[in-house]
Amino acid sequence: MMDSQKIHGSAPVGGDELSTTNQETVDLSQVQIEKVIDDSNMTKMITFQGIYKAKPIIIRLEKTMFVESTTKQSITDSQTKMDLSFLNDIYSSYIMTPALSDESLSQIQATIIWPANEKALAKYTHIDKIFFSETYGDFKNIVGPYIENMLSSDENYNNWVYNILEGRSEVERVIYNDIDRETGFLITPDLKWSDSMEDVYLLAICHRRDIRCLRDLNSTHLPLLNNILNMGTKIIEEKFSRCKGQLRSYVHYHPSFYHFHVHFKFVDAGNYQSTDRDNLLTTVINNISLMNDYYAKSTLTYPLSKSNALYEELKRVGRLTK
Ligand code: M7G
C-alpha cells in the first residue's frame, strides 16, 4: 500500500504515482465524486474516483485499527448505544454506536491522490475476478500450450529465478542452499518481505528446471517435495526461533512464475492471509502419495483476474464467453 496521510477535511497530497510534484491541499467540499472504483468488506476499504479542479482525484478510505484502551472504555460507556440485530441461544449480534466522545473509534484513514494519472487509476481500480475450474482437458489443450508459448516467447521470463539459483543476484540473502540436481533447492527471502520479524516471508526455489507448476508434479517428485517440506521447515523454524507448526508452506496455482517454488510464511504473522490460490505443501504431498497423477488429472479451481492474460486466452479460444 502506498504512503498515506490522515486527514481532517483537507489533506496534503503526494505519492509515487504522481508524475508532477504537488504541494497543494485538497478542499474535499469542492470534490465532485463520480464513482466507487473499489470496495472491500474484507479490507474495510472504499475507494472513490472524482474530479477536483478539473482533474481526476482518487480518495481511498480505510477503517483504522482498534485502539485497545479507548475501545475497552467504549464497551462499558453508558453513552454507547447497542441495537440488537438478533439473539440466538448463547449468541447475539448488535450494531454498536460508540459515544461521540470516543473519537478514535470513528476515525478513518484517508489516502488522496491528486492529480491522479492513468497508472494510479489503474492501480486503485478493482478488477473483477472469476472462479475458473480448469479441467485436465483445459490444461492439456489450452493452458499448458499457453504456458509453453509464454516461456518460449520470452527467454528472460524466469531470469530473476536463474540469477538467484546461479548466484548472480541476492547472493548474500540466501539462507540455505542444497545443490542436489534432483532434490536440491535454496531458500531466500521473498521480494515482498519487508525484513520485519513480524511477517517473515521466504521462498524455496528448486534447482531443477523441468517443473513448471503444480500440474507437472507426480510421485517421482516426492523426494524433492519432502526435502523442501522437512529441511525447509527445520531450517526456517531454527533460524527464526519459532515453534513447530507455526510455519505454513504452500504452492500457488496458478503461480506468477512457472519455475517450481514454495512459499513459506508463519501463521502468526500480522499480515497472514490465505488465498484460494494456495495449495498447502503437505496436502500436495498427500495427494500425490495417494495418486501419482493427481495434479495432472484433477480439475483445479482458482480465482482468475479479468486482467490476467490467461483470462484473455480462455476467452480467445471460446472456453469463457465473457
Ligand atoms: P508466485 O506464486 O509465482 O506468484 O510467487 P505471486 O507473486 O502471484 O504470489 C512468486 C513469488 O516470487 C512472489 O511472492 C514474489 O514476490 C517473488 N518474487 C518475484 N520476483 C521478481 C522476485 C525477485 O526478484 N526476488 C525474490 N526474492 N522474490 C521475487
mmCIF file with all atom_site columns, N, CA, C and O in Angstrom, residues 5 38 52 103 116-118 133 146 149 170 177 183 191 199 238 247 256 271 295:
data_model
loop_
_atom_site.group_PDB
_atom_site.id
_atom_site.type_symbol
_atom_site.label_atom_id
_atom_site.label_alt_id
_atom_site.label_comp_id
_atom_site.label_asym_id
_atom_site.label_entity_id
_atom_site.label_seq_id
_atom_site.pdbx_PDB_ins_code
_atom_site.Cartn_x
_atom_site.Cartn_y
_atom_site.Cartn_z
_atom_site.occupancy
_atom_site.B_iso_or_equiv
_atom_site.pdbx_formal_charge
_atom_site.auth_seq_id
_atom_site.auth_comp_id
_atom_site.auth_asym_id
_atom_site.auth_atom_id
_atom_site.pdbx_PDB_model_num
ATOM 1  N N  . GLN A 1 5   ? -1.816  9.725   4.321   1.00 0.00 ? 5   GLN A N  1
ATOM 2  C CA . GLN A 1 5   ? -1.867  10.702  5.399   1.00 0.00 ? 5   GLN A CA 1
ATOM 3  C C  . GLN A 1 5   ? -3.251  10.679  6.014   1.00 0.00 ? 5   GLN A C  1
ATOM 4  O O  . GLN A 1 5   ? -4.231  10.455  5.339   1.00 0.00 ? 5   GLN A O  1
ATOM 5  N N  . ASP A 1 38  ? -13.403 0.879   -5.988  1.00 0.00 ? 38  ASP A N  1
ATOM 6  C CA . ASP A 1 38  ? -13.046 -0.333  -5.250  1.00 0.00 ? 38  ASP A CA 1
ATOM 7  C C  . ASP A 1 38  ? -13.796 -0.306  -3.920  1.00 0.00 ? 38  ASP A C  1
ATOM 8  O O  . ASP A 1 38  ? -13.999 0.764   -3.350  1.00 0.00 ? 38  ASP A O  1
ATOM 9  N N  . TYR A 1 52  ? -11.506 17.031  -9.140  1.00 0.00 ? 52  TYR A N  1
ATOM 10 C CA . TYR A 1 52  ? -11.194 18.176  -8.280  1.00 0.00 ? 52  TYR A CA 1
ATOM 11 C C  . TYR A 1 52  ? -10.394 19.164  -9.121  1.00 0.00 ? 52  TYR A C  1
ATOM 12 O O  . TYR A 1 52  ? -9.373  18.779  -9.725  1.00 0.00 ? 52  TYR A O  1
ATOM 13 N N  . GLU A 1 103 ? -13.529 9.400   19.953  1.00 0.00 ? 103 GLU A N  1
ATOM 14 C CA . GLU A 1 103 ? -13.115 9.839   18.622  1.00 0.00 ? 103 GLU A CA 1
ATOM 15 C C  . GLU A 1 103 ? -12.351 8.760   17.843  1.00 0.00 ? 103 GLU A C  1
ATOM 16 O O  . GLU A 1 103 ? -12.582 8.559   16.658  1.00 0.00 ? 103 GLU A O  1
ATOM 17 N N  . ALA A 1 116 ? -4.666  12.516  -10.186 1.00 0.00 ? 116 ALA A N  1
ATOM 18 C CA . ALA A 1 116 ? -4.423  11.080  -10.380 1.00 0.00 ? 116 ALA A CA 1
ATOM 19 C C  . ALA A 1 116 ? -4.186  10.795  -11.859 1.00 0.00 ? 116 ALA A C  1
ATOM 20 O O  . ALA A 1 116 ? -5.006  11.164  -12.696 1.00 0.00 ? 116 ALA A O  1
ATOM 21 N N  . ASN A 1 117 ? -3.071  10.139  -12.168 1.00 0.00 ? 117 ASN A N  1
ATOM 22 C CA . ASN A 1 117 ? -2.798  9.796   -13.572 1.00 0.00 ? 117 ASN A CA 1
ATOM 23 C C  . ASN A 1 117 ? -3.364  8.400   -13.882 1.00 0.00 ? 117 ASN A C  1
ATOM 24 O O  . ASN A 1 117 ? -3.915  7.717   -13.016 1.00 0.00 ? 117 ASN A O  1
ATOM 25 N N  . GLU A 1 118 ? -3.199  7.975   -15.134 1.00 0.00 ? 118 GLU A N  1
ATOM 26 C CA . GLU A 1 118 ? -3.750  6.683   -15.585 1.00 0.00 ? 118 GLU A CA 1
ATOM 27 C C  . GLU A 1 118 ? -3.242  5.517   -14.737 1.00 0.00 ? 118 GLU A C  1
ATOM 28 O O  . GLU A 1 118 ? -3.973  4.607   -14.388 1.00 0.00 ? 118 GLU A O  1
ATOM 29 N N  . SER A 1 133 ? -12.766 -23.236 -13.113 1.00 0.00 ? 133 SER A N  1
ATOM 30 C CA . SER A 1 133 ? -12.493 -24.652 -12.848 1.00 0.00 ? 133 SER A CA 1
ATOM 31 C C  . SER A 1 133 ? -11.790 -25.224 -14.064 1.00 0.00 ? 133 SER A C  1
ATOM 32 O O  . SER A 1 133 ? -12.415 -25.451 -15.109 1.00 0.00 ? 133 SER A O  1
ATOM 33 N N  . TYR A 1 146 ? -0.456  -22.576 -23.591 1.00 0.00 ? 146 TYR A N  1
ATOM 34 C CA . TYR A 1 146 ? -0.347  -21.137 -23.301 1.00 0.00 ? 146 TYR A CA 1
ATOM 35 C C  . TYR A 1 146 ? 0.912   -20.867 -22.449 1.00 0.00 ? 146 TYR A C  1
ATOM 36 O O  . TYR A 1 146 ? 1.677   -19.939 -22.722 1.00 0.00 ? 146 TYR A O  1
ATOM 37 N N  . ASN A 1 149 ? 4.053   -21.474 -24.604 1.00 0.00 ? 149 ASN A N  1
ATOM 38 C CA . ASN A 1 149 ? 4.234   -20.370 -25.541 1.00 0.00 ? 149 ASN A CA 1
ATOM 39 C C  . ASN A 1 149 ? 4.810   -19.140 -24.823 1.00 0.00 ? 149 ASN A C  1
ATOM 40 O O  . ASN A 1 149 ? 5.718   -18.474 -25.323 1.00 0.00 ? 149 ASN A O  1
ATOM 41 N N  . GLU A 1 170 ? 21.096  -11.517 -5.331  1.00 0.00 ? 170 GLU A N  1
ATOM 42 C CA . GLU A 1 170 ? 20.595  -11.779 -3.976  1.00 0.00 ? 170 GLU A CA 1
ATOM 43 C C  . GLU A 1 170 ? 21.462  -12.792 -3.225  1.00 0.00 ? 170 GLU A C  1
ATOM 44 O O  . GLU A 1 170 ? 20.966  -13.478 -2.323  1.00 0.00 ? 170 GLU A O  1
ATOM 45 N N  . ASN A 1 177 ? 21.155  -23.539 0.933   1.00 0.00 ? 177 ASN A N  1
ATOM 46 C CA . ASN A 1 177 ? 21.299  -23.991 -0.453  1.00 0.00 ? 177 ASN A CA 1
ATOM 47 C C  . ASN A 1 177 ? 21.743  -25.444 -0.488  1.00 0.00 ? 177 ASN A C  1
ATOM 48 O O  . ASN A 1 177 ? 22.828  -25.785 -0.055  1.00 0.00 ? 177 ASN A O  1
ATOM 49 N N  . THR A 1 183 ? 16.902  -33.194 -5.960  1.00 0.00 ? 183 THR A N  1
ATOM 50 C CA . THR A 1 183 ? 16.099  -32.835 -4.779  1.00 0.00 ? 183 THR A CA 1
ATOM 51 C C  . THR A 1 183 ? 16.541  -31.515 -4.137  1.00 0.00 ? 183 THR A C  1
ATOM 52 O O  . THR A 1 183 ? 16.028  -31.136 -3.094  1.00 0.00 ? 183 THR A O  1
ATOM 53 N N  . LEU A 1 191 ? 10.698  -11.221 -2.322  1.00 0.00 ? 191 LEU A N  1
ATOM 54 C CA . LEU A 1 191 ? 10.768  -9.794  -2.649  1.00 0.00 ? 191 LEU A CA 1
ATOM 55 C C  . LEU A 1 191 ? 9.835   -8.964  -1.764  1.00 0.00 ? 191 LEU A C  1
ATOM 56 O O  . LEU A 1 191 ? 10.133  -7.823  -1.413  1.00 0.00 ? 191 LEU A O  1
ATOM 57 N N  . ASP A 1 199 ? 6.581   -10.428 9.914   1.00 0.00 ? 199 ASP A N  1
ATOM 58 C CA . ASP A 1 199 ? 5.922   -11.049 8.758   1.00 0.00 ? 199 ASP A CA 1
ATOM 59 C C  . ASP A 1 199 ? 6.933   -11.711 7.820   1.00 0.00 ? 199 ASP A C  1
ATOM 60 O O  . ASP A 1 199 ? 6.973   -11.421 6.627   1.00 0.00 ? 199 ASP A O  1
ATOM 61 N N  . GLU A 1 238 ? 14.316  -23.002 12.857  1.00 0.00 ? 238 GLU A N  1
ATOM 62 C CA . GLU A 1 238 ? 15.515  -22.782 13.686  1.00 0.00 ? 238 GLU A CA 1
ATOM 63 C C  . GLU A 1 238 ? 16.011  -21.352 13.552  1.00 0.00 ? 238 GLU A C  1
ATOM 64 O O  . GLU A 1 238 ? 16.261  -20.661 14.523  1.00 0.00 ? 238 GLU A O  1
ATOM 65 N N  . LEU A 1 247 ? 4.758   -22.692 10.926  1.00 0.00 ? 247 LEU A N  1
ATOM 66 C CA . LEU A 1 247 ? 5.153   -22.342 9.566   1.00 0.00 ? 247 LEU A CA 1
ATOM 67 C C  . LEU A 1 247 ? 4.180   -22.931 8.550   1.00 0.00 ? 247 LEU A C  1
ATOM 68 O O  . LEU A 1 247 ? 3.814   -24.095 8.634   1.00 0.00 ? 247 LEU A O  1
ATOM 69 N N  . SER A 1 256 ? 2.779   -16.911 -10.529 1.00 0.00 ? 256 SER A N  1
ATOM 70 C CA . SER A 1 256 ? 3.117   -15.846 -11.491 1.00 0.00 ? 256 SER A CA 1
ATOM 71 C C  . SER A 1 256 ? 4.339   -16.245 -12.297 1.00 0.00 ? 256 SER A C  1
ATOM 72 O O  . SER A 1 256 ? 4.563   -15.723 -13.384 1.00 0.00 ? 256 SER A O  1
ATOM 73 N N  . ASN A 1 271 ? 0.327   -10.003 8.854   1.00 0.00 ? 271 ASN A N  1
ATOM 74 C CA . ASN A 1 271 ? -0.396  -9.865  7.581   1.00 0.00 ? 271 ASN A CA 1
ATOM 75 C C  . ASN A 1 271 ? -0.742  -11.224 6.971   1.00 0.00 ? 271 ASN A C  1
ATOM 76 O O  . ASN A 1 271 ? -0.970  -11.324 5.780   1.00 0.00 ? 271 ASN A O  1
ATOM 77 N N  . TYR A 1 295 ? -2.393  -34.358 -9.837  1.00 0.00 ? 295 TYR A N  1
ATOM 78 C CA . TYR A 1 295 ? -2.426  -32.975 -10.332 1.00 0.00 ? 295 TYR A CA 1
ATOM 79 C C  . TYR A 1 295 ? -2.498  -32.882 -11.851 1.00 0.00 ? 295 TYR A C  1
ATOM 80 O O  . TYR A 1 295 ? -2.905  -31.852 -12.385 1.00 0.00 ? 295 TYR A O  1
#
